[in-house]
PDB file of C-alpha atoms in Angstrom:
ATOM      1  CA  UNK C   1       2.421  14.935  10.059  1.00  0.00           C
ATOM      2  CA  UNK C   2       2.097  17.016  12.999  1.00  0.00           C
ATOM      3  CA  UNK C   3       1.124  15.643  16.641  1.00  0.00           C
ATOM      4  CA  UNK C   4       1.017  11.952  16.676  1.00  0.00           C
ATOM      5  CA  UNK C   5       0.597   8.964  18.655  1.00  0.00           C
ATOM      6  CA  UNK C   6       2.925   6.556  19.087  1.00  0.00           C
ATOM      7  CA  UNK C   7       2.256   2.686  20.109  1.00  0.00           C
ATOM      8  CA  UNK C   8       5.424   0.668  21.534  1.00  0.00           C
ATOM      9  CA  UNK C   9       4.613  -2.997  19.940  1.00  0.00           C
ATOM     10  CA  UNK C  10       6.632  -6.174  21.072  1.00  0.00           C
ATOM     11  CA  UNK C  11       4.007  -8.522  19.131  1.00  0.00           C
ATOM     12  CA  UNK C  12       2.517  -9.189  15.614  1.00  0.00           C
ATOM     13  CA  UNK C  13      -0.726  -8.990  17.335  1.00  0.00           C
ATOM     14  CA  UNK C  14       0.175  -5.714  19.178  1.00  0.00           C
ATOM     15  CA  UNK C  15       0.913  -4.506  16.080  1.00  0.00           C
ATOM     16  CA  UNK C  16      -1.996  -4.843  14.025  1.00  0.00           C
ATOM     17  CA  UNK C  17      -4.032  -4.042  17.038  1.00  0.00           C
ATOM     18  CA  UNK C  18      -2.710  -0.744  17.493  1.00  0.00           C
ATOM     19  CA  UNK C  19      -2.707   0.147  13.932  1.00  0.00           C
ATOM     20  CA  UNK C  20      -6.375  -0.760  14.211  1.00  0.00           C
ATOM     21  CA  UNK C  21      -7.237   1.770  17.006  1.00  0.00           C
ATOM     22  CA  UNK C  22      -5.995   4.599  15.190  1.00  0.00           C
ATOM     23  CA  UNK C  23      -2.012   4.386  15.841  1.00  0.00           C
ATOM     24  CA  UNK C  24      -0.204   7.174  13.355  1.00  0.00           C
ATOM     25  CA  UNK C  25       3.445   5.365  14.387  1.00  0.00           C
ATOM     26  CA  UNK C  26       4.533   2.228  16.118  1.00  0.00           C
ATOM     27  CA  UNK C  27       7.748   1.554  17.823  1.00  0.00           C
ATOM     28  CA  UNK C  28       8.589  -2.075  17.141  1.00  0.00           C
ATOM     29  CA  UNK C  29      10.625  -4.047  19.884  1.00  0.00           C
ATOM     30  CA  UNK C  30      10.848  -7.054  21.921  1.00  0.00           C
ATOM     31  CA  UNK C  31      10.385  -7.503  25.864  1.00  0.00           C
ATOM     32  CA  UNK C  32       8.556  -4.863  26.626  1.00  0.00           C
ATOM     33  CA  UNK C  33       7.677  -5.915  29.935  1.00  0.00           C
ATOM     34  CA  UNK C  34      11.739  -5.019  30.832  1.00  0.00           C
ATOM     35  CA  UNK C  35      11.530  -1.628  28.657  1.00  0.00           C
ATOM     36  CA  UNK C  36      11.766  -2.984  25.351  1.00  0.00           C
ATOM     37  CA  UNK C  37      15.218  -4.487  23.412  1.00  0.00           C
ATOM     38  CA  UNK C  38      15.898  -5.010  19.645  1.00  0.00           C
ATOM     39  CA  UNK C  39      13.354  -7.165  18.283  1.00  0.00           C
ATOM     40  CA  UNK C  40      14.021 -10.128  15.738  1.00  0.00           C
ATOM     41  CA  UNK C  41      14.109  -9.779  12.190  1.00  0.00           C
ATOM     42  CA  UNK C  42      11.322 -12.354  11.517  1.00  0.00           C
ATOM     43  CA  UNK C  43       8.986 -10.095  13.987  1.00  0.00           C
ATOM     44  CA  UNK C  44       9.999  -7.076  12.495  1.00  0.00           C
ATOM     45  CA  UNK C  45       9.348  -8.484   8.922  1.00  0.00           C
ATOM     46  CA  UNK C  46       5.712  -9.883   9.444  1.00  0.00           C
ATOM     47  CA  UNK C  47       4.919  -6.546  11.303  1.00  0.00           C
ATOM     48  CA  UNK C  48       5.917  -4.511   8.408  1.00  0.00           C
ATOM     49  CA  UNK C  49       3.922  -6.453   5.662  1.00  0.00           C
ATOM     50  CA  UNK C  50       0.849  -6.440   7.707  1.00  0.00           C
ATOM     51  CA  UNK C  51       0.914  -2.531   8.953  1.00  0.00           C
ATOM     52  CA  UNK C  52       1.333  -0.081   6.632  1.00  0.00           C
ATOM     53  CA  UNK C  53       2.098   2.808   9.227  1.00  0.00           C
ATOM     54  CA  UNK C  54       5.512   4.541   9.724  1.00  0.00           C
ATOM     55  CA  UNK C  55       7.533   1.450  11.840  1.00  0.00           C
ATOM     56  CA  UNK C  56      10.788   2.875  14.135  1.00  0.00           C
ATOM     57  CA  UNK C  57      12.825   0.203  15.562  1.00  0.00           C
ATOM     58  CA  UNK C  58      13.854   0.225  19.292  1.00  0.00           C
ATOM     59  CA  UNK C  59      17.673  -0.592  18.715  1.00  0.00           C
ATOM     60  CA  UNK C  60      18.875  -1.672  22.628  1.00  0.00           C
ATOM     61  CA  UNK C  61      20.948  -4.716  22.928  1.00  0.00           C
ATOM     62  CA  UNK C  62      20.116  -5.509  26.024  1.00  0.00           C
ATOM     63  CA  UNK C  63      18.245  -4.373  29.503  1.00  0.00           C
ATOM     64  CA  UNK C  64      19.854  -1.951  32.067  1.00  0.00           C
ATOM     65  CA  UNK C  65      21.756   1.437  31.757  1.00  0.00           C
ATOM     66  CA  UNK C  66      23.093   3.139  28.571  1.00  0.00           C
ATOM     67  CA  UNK C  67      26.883   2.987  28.788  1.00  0.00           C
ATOM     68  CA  UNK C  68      27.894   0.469  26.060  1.00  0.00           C
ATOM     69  CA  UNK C  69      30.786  -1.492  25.726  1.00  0.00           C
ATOM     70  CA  UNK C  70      32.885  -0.968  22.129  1.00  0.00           C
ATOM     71  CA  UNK C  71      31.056  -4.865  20.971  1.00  0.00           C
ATOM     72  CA  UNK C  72      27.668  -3.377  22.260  1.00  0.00           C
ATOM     73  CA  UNK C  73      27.697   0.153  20.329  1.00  0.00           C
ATOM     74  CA  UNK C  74      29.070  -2.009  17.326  1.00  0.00           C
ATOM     75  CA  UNK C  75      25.515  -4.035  17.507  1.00  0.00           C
ATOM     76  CA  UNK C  76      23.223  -1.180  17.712  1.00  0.00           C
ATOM     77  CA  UNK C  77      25.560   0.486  14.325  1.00  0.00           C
ATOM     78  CA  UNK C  78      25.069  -2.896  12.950  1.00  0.00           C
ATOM     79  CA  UNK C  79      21.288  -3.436  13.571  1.00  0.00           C
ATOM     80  CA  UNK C  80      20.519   0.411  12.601  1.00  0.00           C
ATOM     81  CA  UNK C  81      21.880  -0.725   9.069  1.00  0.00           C
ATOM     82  CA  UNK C  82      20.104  -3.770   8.859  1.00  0.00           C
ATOM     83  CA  UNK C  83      16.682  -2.508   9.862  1.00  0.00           C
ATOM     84  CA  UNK C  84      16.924   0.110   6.974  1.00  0.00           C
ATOM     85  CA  UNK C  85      17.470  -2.638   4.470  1.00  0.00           C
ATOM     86  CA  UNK C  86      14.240  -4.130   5.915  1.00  0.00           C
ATOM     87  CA  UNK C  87      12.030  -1.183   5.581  1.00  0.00           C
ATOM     88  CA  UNK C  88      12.168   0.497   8.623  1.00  0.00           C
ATOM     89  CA  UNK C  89      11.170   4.509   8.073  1.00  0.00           C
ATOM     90  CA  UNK C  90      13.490   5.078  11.460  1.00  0.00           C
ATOM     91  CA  UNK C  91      15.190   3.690  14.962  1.00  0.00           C
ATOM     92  CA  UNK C  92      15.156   4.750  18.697  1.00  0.00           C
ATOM     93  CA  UNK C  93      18.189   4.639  20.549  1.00  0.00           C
ATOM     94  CA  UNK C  94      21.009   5.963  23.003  1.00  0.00           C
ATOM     95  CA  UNK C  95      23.931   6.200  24.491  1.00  0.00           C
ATOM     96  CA  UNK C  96      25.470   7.816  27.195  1.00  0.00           C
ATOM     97  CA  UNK C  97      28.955   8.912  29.077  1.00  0.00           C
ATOM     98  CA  UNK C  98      30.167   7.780  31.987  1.00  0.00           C
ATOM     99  CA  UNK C  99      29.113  10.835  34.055  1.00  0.00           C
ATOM    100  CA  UNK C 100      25.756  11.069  32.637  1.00  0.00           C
ATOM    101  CA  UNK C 101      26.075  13.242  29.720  1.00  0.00           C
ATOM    102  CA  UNK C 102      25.306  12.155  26.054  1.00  0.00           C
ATOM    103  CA  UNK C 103      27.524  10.328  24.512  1.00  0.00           C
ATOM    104  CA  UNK C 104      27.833  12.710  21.467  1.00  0.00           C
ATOM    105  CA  UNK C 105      29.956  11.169  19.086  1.00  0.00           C
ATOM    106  CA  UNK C 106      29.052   8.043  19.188  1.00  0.00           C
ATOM    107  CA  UNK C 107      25.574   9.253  18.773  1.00  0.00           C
ATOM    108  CA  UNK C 108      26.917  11.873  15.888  1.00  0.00           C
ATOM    109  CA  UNK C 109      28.106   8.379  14.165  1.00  0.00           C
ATOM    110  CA  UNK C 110      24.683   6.526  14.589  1.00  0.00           C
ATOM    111  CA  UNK C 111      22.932   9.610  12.836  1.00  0.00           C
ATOM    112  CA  UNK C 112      25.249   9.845   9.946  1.00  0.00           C
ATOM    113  CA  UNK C 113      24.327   5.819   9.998  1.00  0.00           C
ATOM    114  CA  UNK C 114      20.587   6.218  10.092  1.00  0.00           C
ATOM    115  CA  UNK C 115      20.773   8.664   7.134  1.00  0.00           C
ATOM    116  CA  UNK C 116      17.735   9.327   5.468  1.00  0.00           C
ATOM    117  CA  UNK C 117      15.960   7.817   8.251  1.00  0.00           C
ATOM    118  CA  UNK C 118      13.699   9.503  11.166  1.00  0.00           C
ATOM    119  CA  UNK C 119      16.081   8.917  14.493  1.00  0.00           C
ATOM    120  CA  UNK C 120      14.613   8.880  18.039  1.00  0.00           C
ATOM    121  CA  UNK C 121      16.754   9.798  21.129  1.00  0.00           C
ATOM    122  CA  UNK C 122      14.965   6.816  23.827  1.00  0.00           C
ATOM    123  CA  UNK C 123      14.549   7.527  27.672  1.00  0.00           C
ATOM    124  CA  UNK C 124      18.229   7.716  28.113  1.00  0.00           C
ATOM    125  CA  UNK C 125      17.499  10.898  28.080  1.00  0.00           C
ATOM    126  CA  UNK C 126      15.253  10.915  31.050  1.00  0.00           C
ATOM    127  CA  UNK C 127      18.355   9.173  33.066  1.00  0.00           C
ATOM    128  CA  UNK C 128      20.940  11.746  31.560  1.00  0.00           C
ATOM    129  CA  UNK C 129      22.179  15.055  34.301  1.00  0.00           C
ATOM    130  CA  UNK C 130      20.945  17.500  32.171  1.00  0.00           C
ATOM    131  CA  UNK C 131      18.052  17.189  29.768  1.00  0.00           C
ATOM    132  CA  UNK C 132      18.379  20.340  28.962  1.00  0.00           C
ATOM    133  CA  UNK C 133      21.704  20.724  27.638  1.00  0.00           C
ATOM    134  CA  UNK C 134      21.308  16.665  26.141  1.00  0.00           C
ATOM    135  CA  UNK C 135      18.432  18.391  24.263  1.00  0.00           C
ATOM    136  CA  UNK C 136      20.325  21.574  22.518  1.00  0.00           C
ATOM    137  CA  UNK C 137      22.801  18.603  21.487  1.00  0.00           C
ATOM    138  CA  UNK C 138      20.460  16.345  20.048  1.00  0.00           C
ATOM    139  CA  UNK C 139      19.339  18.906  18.518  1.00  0.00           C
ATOM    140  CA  UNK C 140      22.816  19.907  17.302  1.00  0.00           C
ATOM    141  CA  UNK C 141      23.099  16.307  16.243  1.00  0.00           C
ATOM    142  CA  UNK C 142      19.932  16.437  13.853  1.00  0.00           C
ATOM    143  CA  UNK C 143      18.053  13.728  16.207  1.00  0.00           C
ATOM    144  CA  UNK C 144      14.249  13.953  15.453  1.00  0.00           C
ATOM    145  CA  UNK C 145      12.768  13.317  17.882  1.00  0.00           C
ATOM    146  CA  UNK C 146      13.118  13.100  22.331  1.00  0.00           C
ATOM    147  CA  UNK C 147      11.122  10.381  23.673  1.00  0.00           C
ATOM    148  CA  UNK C 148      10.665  11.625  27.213  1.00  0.00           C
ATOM    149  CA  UNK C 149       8.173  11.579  30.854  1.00  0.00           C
ATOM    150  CA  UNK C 150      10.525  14.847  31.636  1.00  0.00           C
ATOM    151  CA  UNK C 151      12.838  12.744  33.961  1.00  0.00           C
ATOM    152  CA  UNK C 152      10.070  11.276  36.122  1.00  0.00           C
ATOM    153  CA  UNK C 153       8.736   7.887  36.434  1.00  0.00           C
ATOM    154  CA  UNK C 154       5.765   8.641  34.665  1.00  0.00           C
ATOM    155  CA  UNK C 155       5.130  11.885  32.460  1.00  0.00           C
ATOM    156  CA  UNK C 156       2.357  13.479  34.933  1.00  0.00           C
ATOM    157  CA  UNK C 157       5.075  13.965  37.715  1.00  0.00           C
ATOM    158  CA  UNK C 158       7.583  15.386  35.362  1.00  0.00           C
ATOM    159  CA  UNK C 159       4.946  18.112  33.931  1.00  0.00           C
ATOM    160  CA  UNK C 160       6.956  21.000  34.922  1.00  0.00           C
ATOM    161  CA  UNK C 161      10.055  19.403  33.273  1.00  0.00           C
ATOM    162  CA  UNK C 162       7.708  18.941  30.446  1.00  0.00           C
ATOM    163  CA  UNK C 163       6.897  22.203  29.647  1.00  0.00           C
ATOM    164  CA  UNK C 164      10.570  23.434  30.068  1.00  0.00           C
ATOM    165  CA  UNK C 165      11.727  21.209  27.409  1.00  0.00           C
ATOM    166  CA  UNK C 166       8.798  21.709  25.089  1.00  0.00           C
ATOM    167  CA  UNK C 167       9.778  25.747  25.263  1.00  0.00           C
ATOM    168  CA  UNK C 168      13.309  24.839  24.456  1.00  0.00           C
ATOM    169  CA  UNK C 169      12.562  22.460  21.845  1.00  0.00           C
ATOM    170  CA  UNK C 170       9.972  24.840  20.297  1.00  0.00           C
ATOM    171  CA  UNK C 171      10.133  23.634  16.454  1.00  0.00           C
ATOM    172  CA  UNK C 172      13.362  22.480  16.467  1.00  0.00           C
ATOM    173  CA  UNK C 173      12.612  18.960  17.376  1.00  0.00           C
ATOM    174  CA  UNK C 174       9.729  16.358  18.157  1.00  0.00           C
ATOM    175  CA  UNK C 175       8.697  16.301  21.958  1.00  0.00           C
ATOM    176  CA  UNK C 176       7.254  12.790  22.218  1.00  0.00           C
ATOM    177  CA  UNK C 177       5.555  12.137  25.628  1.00  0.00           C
ATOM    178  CA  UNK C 178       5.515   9.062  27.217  1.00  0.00           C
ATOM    179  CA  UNK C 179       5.605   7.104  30.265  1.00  0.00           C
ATOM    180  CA  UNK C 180       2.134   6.399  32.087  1.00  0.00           C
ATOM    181  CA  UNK C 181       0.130   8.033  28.617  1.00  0.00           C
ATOM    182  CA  UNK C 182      -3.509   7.061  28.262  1.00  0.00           C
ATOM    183  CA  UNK C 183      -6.638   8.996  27.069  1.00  0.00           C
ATOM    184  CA  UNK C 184      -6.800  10.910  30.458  1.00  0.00           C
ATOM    185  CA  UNK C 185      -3.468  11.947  30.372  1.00  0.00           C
ATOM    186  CA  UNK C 186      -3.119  13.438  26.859  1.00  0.00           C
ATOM    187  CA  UNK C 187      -6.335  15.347  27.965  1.00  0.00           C
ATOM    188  CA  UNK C 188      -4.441  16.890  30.515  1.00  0.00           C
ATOM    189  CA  UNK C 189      -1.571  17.801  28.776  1.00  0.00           C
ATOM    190  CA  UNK C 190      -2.223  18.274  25.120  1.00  0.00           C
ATOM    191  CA  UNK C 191      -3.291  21.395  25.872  1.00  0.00           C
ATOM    192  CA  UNK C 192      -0.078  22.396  28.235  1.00  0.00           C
ATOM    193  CA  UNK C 193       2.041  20.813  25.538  1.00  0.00           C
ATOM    194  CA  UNK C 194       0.627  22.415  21.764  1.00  0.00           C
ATOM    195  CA  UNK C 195       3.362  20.830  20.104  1.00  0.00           C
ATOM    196  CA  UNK C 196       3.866  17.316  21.842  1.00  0.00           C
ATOM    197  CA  UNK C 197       3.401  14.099  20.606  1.00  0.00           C
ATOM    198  CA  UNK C 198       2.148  11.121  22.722  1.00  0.00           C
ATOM    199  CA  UNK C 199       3.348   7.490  23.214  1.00  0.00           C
ATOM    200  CA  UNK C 200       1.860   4.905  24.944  1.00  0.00           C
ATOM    201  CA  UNK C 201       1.764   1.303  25.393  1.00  0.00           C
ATOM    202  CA  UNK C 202      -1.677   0.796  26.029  1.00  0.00           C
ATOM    203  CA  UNK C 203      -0.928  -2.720  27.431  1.00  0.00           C
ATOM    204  CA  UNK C 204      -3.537  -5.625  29.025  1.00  0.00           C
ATOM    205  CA  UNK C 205      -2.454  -9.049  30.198  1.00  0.00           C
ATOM    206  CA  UNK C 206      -4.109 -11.887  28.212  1.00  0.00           C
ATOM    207  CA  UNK C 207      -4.556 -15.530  30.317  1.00  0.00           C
ATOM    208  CA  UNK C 208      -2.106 -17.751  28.177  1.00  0.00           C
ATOM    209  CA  UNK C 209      -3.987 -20.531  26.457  1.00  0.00           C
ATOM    210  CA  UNK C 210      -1.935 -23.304  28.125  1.00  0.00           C
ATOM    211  CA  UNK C 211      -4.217 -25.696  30.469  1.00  0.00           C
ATOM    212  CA  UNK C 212      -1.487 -27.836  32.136  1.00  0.00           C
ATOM    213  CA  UNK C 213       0.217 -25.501  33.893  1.00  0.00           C
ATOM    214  CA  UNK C 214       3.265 -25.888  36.345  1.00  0.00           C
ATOM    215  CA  UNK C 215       3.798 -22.612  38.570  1.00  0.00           C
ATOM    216  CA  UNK C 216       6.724 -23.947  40.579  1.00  0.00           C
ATOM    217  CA  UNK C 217       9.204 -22.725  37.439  1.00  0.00           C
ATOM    218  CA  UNK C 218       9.658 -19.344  36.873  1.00  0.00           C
ATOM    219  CA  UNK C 219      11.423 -18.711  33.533  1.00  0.00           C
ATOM    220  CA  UNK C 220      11.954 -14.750  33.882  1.00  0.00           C
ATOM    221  CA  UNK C 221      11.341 -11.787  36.001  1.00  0.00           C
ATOM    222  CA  UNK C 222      10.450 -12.756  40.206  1.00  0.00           C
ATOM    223  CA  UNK C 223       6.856 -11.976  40.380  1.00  0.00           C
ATOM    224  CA  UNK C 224       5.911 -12.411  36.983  1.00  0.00           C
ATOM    225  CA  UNK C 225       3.789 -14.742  36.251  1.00  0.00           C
ATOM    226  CA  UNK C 226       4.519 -17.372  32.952  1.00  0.00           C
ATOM    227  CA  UNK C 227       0.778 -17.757  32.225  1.00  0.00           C
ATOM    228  CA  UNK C 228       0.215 -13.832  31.745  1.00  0.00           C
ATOM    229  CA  UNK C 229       1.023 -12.403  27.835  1.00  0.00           C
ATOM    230  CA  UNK C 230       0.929  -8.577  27.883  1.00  0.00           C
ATOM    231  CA  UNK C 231      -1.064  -7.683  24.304  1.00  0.00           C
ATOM    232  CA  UNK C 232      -1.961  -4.198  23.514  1.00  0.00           C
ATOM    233  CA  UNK C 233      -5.867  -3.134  24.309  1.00  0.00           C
ATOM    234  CA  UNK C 234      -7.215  -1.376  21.060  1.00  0.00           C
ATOM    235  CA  UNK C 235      -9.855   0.105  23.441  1.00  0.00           C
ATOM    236  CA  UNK C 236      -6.934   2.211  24.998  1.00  0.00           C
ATOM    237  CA  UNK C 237      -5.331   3.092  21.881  1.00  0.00           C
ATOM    238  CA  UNK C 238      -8.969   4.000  19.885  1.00  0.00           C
ATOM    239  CA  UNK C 239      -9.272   6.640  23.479  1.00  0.00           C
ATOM    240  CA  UNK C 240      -5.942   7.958  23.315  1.00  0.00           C
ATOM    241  CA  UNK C 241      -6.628   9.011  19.431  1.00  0.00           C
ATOM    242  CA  UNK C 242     -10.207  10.290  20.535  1.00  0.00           C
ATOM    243  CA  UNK C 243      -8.266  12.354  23.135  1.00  0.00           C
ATOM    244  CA  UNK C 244      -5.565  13.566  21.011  1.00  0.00           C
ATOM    245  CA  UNK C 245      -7.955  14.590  18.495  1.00  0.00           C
ATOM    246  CA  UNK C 246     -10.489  16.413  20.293  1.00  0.00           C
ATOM    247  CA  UNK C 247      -9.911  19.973  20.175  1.00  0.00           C
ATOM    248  CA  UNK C 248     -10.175  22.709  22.866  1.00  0.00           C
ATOM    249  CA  UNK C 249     -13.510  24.280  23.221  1.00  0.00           C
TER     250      UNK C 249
END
């Protein structure tokens, strides 16, 4: 397919909104607003009759770091299985050691599980000691693809990172941007990065319809209002394709 962008969905409506604005991929998850988990089958099964664009599946059990207990790693071997049978063309995951290396054999087993199917290593890598070394192995491992902002909380401040990995990678594997990626910043770095793919979000918080509303309960994260639903923009996404495919004069 060549360079592509990506659009991280946790929605029905995200979905077919980012297909809309020119989306070649979509990663489909829940709770996004805490980095994205599994998502449900029901979700995953309306999203894939009403987009007919490649779908991976974000397969994280849960929020926080990637060391997983044996019940954990059992789920996301479990759920990779599952979400083939459904019609997913691949899945995004990761695990990792104890001392931040990857976790190579259990990733070696959730490759030989997703066979047949495209396999994304998720921004464990950006929390891993050495991405350079994690990405000869994932290489090694036949993993398609890195999902990466080059170990930085958003891509622009890990550009130099960036361009290290993108030299190592060369054609061996996908280089798939993201963190912080809109229109501006794939103009800045498409050009840096020949090879790279983008992914974005391209998020915008909709007012909930609810009139009665009673702000003294907070159901989730501290600051985080009940009454806001994050949706994706198709403005943002129909940018970010202009961007991508404008060529260099």
């Amino acid at each position: 397919m060549g360079r592509i962008l990506e659009v991280c969905v946790d929605s029905v409506e995200s979905a077919v909104i980012a297909q809309k604005g020119g989306a070649d991929r979509l990663e489909v998850c829940s709770n996004l607003v805490i980095g994205g988990t599994t998502p449900g089958v029901s979700q995953f099964k309306q999203i894939r009759a009403a987009c007919g664009i490649e779908l991976n599946v974000l397969i994280r059990p849960r929020f926080g770091d990637f060391l997983y207990t044996d019940a954990e790693f059992q789920m996301i071997a479990d759920d990779i299985e599952m979400f083939q049978n459904l019609g997913a063309d691949g899945v995004v995951t990761g695990c990792l050691l104890p001392d931040g290396s990857l976790d190579f054999d259990r990733m070696r087993a959730l490759r030989e599980r997703a066979d047949g199917m495209h396999m994304t290593l998720h921004r464990a890598f950006d929390v891993c000691k050495d991405p350079y070394q994690a990405l000869l192995e994932a290489i090694d491992l036949g993993i398609d693809t890195i999902l990466t902002s080059g170990q930085a909380a958003c891509c622009m401040d890990g550009r130099e990172v960036l361009k290290k990995l993108s030299d190592l990678a060369g054609d061996k594997i996908e280089l798939l941007v993201g963190a912080g990626v809109n229109a501006s910043v794939i103009a800045a770095l498409k050009d840096e990065l020949l090879k790279a793919s983008f992914h974005m979000s391209g998020k915008k918080v909709v007012d909930s319809g609810m009139v009665y509303r009673n702000e003294r309960v907070n159901m989730g994260l501290p600051g985080l209002s009940e009454f806001d639903i994050f949706q994706t923009d198709e403005a943002q996404i129909r940018k970010a394709r202009e961007a991508l495919n404008l060529t260099k004069p």
